[in-house]
CSV table of N, CA and C in Angstrom, one decimal:
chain,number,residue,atom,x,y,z
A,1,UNK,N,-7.0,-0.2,8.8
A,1,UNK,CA,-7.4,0.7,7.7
A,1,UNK,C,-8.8,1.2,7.9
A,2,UNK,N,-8.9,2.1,7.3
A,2,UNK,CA,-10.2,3.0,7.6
A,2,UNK,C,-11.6,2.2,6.9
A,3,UNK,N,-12.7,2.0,6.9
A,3,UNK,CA,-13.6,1.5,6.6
A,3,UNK,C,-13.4,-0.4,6.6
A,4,UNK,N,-12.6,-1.0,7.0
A,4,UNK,CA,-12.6,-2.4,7.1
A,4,UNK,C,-12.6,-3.0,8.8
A,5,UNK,N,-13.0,-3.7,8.9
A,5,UNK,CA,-13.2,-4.2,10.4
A,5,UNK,C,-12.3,-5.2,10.2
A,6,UNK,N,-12.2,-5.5,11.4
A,6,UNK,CA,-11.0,-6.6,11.8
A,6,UNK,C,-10.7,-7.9,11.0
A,7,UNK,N,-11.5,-8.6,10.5
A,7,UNK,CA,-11.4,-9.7,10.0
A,7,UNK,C,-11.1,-9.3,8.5
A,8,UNK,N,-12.0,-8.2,7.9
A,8,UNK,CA,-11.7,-8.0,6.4
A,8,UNK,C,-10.2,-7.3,6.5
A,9,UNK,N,-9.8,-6.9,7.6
A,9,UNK,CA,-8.4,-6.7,7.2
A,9,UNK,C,-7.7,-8.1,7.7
A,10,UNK,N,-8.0,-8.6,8.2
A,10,UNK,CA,-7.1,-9.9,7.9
A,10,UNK,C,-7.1,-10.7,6.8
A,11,UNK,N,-8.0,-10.9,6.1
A,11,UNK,CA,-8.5,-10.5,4.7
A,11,UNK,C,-7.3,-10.5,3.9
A,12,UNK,N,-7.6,-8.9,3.6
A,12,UNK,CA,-6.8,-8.2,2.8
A,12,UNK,C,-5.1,-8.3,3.0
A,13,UNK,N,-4.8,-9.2,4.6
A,13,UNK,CA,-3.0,-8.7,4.3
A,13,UNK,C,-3.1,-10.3,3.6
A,14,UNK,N,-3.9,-11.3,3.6
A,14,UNK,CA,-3.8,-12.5,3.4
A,14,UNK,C,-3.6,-11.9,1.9
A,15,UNK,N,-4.6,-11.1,1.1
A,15,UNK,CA,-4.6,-11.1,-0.6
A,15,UNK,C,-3.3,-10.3,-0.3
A,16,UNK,N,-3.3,-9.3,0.5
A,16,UNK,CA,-1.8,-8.4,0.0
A,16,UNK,C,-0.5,-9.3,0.1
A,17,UNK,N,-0.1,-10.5,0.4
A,17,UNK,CA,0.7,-10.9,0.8
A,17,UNK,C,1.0,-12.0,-0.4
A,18,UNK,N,-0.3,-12.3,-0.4
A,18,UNK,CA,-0.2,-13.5,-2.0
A,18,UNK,C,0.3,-12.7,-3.6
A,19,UNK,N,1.2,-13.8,-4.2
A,19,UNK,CA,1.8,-13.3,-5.2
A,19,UNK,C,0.9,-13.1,-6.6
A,20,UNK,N,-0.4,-14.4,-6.2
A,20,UNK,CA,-1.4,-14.5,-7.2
A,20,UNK,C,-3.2,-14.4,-6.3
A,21,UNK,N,-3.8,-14.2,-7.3
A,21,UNK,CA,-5.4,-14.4,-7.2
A,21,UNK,C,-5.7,-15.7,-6.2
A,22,UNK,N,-6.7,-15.8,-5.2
A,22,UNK,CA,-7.0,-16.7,-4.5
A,22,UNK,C,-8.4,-17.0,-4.3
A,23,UNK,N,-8.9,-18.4,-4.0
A,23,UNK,CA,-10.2,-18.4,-4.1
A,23,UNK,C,-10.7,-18.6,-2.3
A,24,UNK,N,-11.8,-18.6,-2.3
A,24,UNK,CA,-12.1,-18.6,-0.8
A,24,UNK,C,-11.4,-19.0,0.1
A,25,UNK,N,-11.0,-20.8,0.0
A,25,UNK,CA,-10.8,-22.0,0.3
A,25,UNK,C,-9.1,-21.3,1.1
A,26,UNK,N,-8.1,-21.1,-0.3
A,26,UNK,CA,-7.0,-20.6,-0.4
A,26,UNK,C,-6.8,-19.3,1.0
A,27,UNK,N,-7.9,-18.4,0.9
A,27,UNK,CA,-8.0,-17.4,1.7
A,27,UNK,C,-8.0,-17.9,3.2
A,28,UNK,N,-9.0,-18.9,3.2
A,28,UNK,CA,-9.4,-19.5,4.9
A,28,UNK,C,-8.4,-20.1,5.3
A,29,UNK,N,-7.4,-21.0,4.2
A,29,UNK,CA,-6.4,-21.5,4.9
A,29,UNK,C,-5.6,-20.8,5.3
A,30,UNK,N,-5.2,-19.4,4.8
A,30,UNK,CA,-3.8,-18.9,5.2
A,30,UNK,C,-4.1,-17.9,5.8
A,31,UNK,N,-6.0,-17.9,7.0
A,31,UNK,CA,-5.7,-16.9,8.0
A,31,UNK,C,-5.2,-17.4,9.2
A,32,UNK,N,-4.8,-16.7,10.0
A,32,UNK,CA,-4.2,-16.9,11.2
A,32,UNK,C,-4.8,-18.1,11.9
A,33,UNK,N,-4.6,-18.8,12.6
A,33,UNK,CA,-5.5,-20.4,13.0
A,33,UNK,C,-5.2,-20.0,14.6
A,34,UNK,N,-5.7,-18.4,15.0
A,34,UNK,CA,-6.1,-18.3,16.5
A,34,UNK,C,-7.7,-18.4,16.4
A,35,UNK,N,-8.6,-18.5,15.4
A,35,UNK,CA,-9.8,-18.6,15.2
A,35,UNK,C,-9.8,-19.3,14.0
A,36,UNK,N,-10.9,-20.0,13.6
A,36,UNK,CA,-11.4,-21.0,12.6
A,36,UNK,C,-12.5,-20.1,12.3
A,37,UNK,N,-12.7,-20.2,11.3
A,37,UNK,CA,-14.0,-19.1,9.9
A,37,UNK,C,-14.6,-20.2,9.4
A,38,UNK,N,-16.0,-20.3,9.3
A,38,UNK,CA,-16.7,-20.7,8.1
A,38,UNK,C,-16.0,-20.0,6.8
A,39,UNK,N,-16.3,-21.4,5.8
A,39,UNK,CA,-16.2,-20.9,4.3
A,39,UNK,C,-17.0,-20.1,4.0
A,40,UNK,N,-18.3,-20.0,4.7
A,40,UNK,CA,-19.3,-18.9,3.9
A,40,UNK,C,-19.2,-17.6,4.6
A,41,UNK,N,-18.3,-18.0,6.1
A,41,UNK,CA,-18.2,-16.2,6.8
A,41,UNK,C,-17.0,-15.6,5.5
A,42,UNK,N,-16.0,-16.4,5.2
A,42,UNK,CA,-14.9,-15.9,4.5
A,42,UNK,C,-15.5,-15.2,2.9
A,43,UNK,N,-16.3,-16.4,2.6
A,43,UNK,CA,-17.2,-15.9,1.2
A,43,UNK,C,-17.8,-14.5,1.3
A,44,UNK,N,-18.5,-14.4,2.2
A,44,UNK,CA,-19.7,-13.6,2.3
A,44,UNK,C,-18.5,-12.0,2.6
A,45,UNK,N,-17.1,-12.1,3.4
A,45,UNK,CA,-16.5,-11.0,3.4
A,45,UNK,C,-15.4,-10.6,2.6
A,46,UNK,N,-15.1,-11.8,1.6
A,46,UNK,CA,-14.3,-11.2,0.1
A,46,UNK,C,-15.8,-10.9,-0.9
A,47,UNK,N,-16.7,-11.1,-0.6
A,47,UNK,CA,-18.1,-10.5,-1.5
A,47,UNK,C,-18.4,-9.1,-1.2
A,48,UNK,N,-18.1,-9.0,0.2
A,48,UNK,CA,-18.2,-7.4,0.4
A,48,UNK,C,-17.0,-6.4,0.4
A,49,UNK,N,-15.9,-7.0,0.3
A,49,UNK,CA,-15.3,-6.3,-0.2
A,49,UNK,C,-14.3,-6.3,-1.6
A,50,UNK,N,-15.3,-6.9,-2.1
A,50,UNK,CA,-15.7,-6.8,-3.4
A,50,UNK,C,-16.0,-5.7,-4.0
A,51,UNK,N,-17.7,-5.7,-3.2
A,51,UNK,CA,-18.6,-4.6,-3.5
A,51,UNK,C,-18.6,-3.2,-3.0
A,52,UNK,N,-17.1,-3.1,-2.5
A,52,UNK,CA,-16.8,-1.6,-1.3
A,52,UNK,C,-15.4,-1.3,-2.3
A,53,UNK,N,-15.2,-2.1,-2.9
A,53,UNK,CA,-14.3,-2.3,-4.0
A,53,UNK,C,-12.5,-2.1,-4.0
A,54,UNK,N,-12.4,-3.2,-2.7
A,54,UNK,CA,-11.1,-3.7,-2.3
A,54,UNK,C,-10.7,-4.3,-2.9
A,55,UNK,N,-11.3,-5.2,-3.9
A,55,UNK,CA,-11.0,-6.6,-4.3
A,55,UNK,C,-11.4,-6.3,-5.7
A,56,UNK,N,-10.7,-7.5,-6.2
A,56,UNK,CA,-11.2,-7.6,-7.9
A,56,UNK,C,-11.0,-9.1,-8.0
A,57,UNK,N,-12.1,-9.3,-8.8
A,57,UNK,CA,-12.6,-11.0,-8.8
A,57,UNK,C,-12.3,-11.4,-10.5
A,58,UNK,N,-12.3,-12.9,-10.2
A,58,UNK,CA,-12.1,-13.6,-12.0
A,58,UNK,C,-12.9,-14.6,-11.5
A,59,UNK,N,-13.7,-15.3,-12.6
A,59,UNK,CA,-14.3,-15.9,-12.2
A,59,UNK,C,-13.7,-17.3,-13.2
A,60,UNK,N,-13.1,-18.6,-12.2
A,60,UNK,CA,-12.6,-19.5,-12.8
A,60,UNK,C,-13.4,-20.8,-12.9
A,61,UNK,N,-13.5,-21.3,-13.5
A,61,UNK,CA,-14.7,-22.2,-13.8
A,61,UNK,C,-15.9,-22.1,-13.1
A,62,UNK,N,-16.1,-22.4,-11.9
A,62,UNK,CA,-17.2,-22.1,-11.1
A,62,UNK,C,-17.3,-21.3,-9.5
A,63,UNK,N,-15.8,-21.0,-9.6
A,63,UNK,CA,-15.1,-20.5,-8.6
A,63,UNK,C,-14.4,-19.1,-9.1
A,64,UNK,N,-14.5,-18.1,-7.8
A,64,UNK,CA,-14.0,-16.9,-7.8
A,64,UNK,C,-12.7,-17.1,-7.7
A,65,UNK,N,-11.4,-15.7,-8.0
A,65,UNK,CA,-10.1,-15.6,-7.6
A,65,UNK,C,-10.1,-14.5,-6.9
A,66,UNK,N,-9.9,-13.7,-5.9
A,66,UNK,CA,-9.7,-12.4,-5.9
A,66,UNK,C,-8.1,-11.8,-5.5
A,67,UNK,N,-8.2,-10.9,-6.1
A,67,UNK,CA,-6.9,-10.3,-5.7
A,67,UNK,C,-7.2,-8.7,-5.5
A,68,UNK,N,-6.1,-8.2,-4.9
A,68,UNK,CA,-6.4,-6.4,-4.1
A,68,UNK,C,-6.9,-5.7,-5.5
A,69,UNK,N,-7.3,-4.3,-5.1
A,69,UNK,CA,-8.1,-3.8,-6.5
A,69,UNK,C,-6.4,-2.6,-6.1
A,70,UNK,N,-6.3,-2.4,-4.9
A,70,UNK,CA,-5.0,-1.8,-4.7
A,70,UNK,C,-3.6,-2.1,-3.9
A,71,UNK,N,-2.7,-1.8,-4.3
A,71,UNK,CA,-1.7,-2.5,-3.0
A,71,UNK,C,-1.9,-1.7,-1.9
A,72,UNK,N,-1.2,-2.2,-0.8
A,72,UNK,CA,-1.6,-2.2,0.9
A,72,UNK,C,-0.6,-0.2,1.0
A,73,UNK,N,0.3,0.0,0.1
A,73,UNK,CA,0.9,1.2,0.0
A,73,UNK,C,-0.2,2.2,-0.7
A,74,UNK,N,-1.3,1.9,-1.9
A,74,UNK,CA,-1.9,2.5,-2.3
A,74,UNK,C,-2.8,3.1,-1.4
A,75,UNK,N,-3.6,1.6,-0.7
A,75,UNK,CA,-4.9,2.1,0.3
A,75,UNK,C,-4.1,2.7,1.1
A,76,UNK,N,-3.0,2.2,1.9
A,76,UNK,CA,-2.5,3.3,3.4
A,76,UNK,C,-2.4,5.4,2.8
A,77,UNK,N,-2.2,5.0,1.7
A,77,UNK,CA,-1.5,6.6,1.1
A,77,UNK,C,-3.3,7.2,1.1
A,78,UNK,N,-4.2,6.2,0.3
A,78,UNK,CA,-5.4,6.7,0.1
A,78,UNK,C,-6.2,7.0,1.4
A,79,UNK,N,-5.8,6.5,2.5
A,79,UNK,CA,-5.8,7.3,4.1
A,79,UNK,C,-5.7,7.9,4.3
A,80,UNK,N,-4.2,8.2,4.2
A,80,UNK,CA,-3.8,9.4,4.6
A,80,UNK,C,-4.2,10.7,4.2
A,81,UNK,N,-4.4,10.6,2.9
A,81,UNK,CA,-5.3,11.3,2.1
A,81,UNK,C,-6.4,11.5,2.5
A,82,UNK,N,-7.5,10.9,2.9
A,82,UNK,CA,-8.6,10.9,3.9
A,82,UNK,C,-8.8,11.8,4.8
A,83,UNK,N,-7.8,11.5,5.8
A,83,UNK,CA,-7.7,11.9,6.6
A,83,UNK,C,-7.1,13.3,6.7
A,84,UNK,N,-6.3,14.0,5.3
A,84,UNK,CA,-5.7,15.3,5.7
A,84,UNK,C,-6.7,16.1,4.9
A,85,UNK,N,-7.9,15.4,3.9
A,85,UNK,CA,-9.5,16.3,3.5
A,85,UNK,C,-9.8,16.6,4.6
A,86,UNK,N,-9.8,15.7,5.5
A,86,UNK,CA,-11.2,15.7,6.7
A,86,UNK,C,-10.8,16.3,7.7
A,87,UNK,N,-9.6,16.6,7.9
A,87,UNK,CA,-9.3,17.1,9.1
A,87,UNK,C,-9.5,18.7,9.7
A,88,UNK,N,-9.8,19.5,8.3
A,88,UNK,CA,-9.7,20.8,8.7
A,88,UNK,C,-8.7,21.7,9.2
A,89,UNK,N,-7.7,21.1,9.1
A,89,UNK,CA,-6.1,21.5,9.3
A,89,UNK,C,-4.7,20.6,8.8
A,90,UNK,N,-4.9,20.7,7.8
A,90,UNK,CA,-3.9,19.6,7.3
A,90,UNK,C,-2.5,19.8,7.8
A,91,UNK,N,-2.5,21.2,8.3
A,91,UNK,CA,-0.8,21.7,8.1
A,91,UNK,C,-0.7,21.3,9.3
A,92,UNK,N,-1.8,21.5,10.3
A,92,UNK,CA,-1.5,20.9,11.7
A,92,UNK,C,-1.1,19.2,11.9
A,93,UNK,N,-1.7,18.6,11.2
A,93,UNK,CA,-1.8,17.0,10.9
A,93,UNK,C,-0.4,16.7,10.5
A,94,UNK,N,0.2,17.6,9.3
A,94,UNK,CA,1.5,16.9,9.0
A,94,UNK,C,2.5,17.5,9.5
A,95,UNK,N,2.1,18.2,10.8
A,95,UNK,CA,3.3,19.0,11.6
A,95,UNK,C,3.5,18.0,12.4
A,96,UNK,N,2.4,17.4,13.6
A,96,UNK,CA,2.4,16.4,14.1
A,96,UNK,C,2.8,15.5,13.5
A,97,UNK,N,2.6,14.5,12.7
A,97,UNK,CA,2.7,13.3,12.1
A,97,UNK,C,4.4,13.3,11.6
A,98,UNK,N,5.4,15.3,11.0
A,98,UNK,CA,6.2,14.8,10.8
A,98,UNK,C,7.3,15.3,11.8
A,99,UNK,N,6.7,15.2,13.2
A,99,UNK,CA,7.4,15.3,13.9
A,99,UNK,C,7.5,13.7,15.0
A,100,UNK,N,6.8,13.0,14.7
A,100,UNK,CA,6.9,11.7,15.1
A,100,UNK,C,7.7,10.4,14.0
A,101,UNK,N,7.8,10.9,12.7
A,101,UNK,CA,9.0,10.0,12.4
A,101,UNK,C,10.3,9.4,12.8
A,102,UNK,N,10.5,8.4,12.1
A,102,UNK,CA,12.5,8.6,12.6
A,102,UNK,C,12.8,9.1,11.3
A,103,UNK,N,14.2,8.3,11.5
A,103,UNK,CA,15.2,9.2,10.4
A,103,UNK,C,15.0,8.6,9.4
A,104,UNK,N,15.1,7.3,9.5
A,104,UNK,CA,14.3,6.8,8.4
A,104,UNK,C,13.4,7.4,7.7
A,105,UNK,N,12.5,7.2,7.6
A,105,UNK,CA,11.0,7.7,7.8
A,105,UNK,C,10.7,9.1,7.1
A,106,UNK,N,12.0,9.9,7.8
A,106,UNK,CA,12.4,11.2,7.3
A,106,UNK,C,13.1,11.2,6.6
A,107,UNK,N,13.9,10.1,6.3
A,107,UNK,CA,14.7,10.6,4.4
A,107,UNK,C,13.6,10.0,3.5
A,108,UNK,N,12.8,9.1,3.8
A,108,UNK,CA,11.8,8.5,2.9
A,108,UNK,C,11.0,9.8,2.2
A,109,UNK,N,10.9,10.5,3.2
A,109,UNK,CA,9.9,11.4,3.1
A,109,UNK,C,10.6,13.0,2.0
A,110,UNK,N,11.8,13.0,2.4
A,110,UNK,CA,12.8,14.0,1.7
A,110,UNK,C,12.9,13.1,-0.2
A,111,UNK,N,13.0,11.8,0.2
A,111,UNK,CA,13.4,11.5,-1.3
A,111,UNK,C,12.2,11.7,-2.2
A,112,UNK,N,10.6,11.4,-1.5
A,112,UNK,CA,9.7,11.4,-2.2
A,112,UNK,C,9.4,13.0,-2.3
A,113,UNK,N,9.3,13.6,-1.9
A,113,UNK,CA,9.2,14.8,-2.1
A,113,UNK,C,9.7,15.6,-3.2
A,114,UNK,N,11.2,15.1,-3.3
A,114,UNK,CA,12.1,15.5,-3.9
A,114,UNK,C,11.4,14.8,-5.5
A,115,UNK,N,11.2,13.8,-5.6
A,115,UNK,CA,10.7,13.3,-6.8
A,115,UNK,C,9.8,13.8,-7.1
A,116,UNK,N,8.7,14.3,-6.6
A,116,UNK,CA,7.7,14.4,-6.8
A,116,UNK,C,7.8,16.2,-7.4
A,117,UNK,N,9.0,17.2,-6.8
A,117,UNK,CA,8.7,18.0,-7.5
A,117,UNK,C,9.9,17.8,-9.0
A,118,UNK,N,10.2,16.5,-9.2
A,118,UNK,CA,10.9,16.1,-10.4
A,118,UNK,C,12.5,16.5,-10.7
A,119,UNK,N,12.9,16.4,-8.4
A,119,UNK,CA,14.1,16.4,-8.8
A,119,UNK,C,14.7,15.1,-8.6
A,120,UNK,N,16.3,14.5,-9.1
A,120,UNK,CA,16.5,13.2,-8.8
A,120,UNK,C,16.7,12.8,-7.2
């Protein structure tokens, strides 16, 4: 994802994946165990993306919970979106882009479309 570095997105599929709010502890356990994290490297990068405003926090007795501020469909869409402001040719962007789907991919894209100008 665009603006997160490697770890904060390991991060985020850890919160995207969880059903509920998690606290640091919860977070470090369920990253991948090809690397071991300080509790305060893990603190210090659900604090920042926090504050870039990934995350949304509760604060339970003396301890944080965080959960996504969006789902992982939300931010990927809010990319994509990014990315067809910035590009200075959007029509070229989704020419490529919808010439690389499958079929799949491509009725996903027929049905949403379809919905969106409010047919069934």
């Amino acid at each position: 994802m665009h603006g997160l570095g490697e770890l904060e997105l390991k991060v985020m599929d850890v919160l995207w994946r969880s059903e509920a709010p998690l606290r640091v502890r919860d977070v470090l356990d369920r990253l991948p165990p090809e690397r071991r994290f300080a509790y305060t490297t893990i603190m210090t990068v659900l604090d920042r993306l926090h504050d870039k405003g990934w995350l949304e926090r509760t604060r339970t007795g003396r301890a944080y919970r965080y959960s996504p501020a969006r789902s992982r469909g939300e931010a990927s869409a809010d990319l994509l979106r990014e990315v067809l402001d910035s590009s200075g040719d959007a029509e070229s962007v989704l020419l490529h882009f919808a010439a690389s789907v499958s079929e799949r991919e491509s009725e996903l894209l027929r049905r949403a479309l379809e919905k969106g100008r409010g047919q069934p």
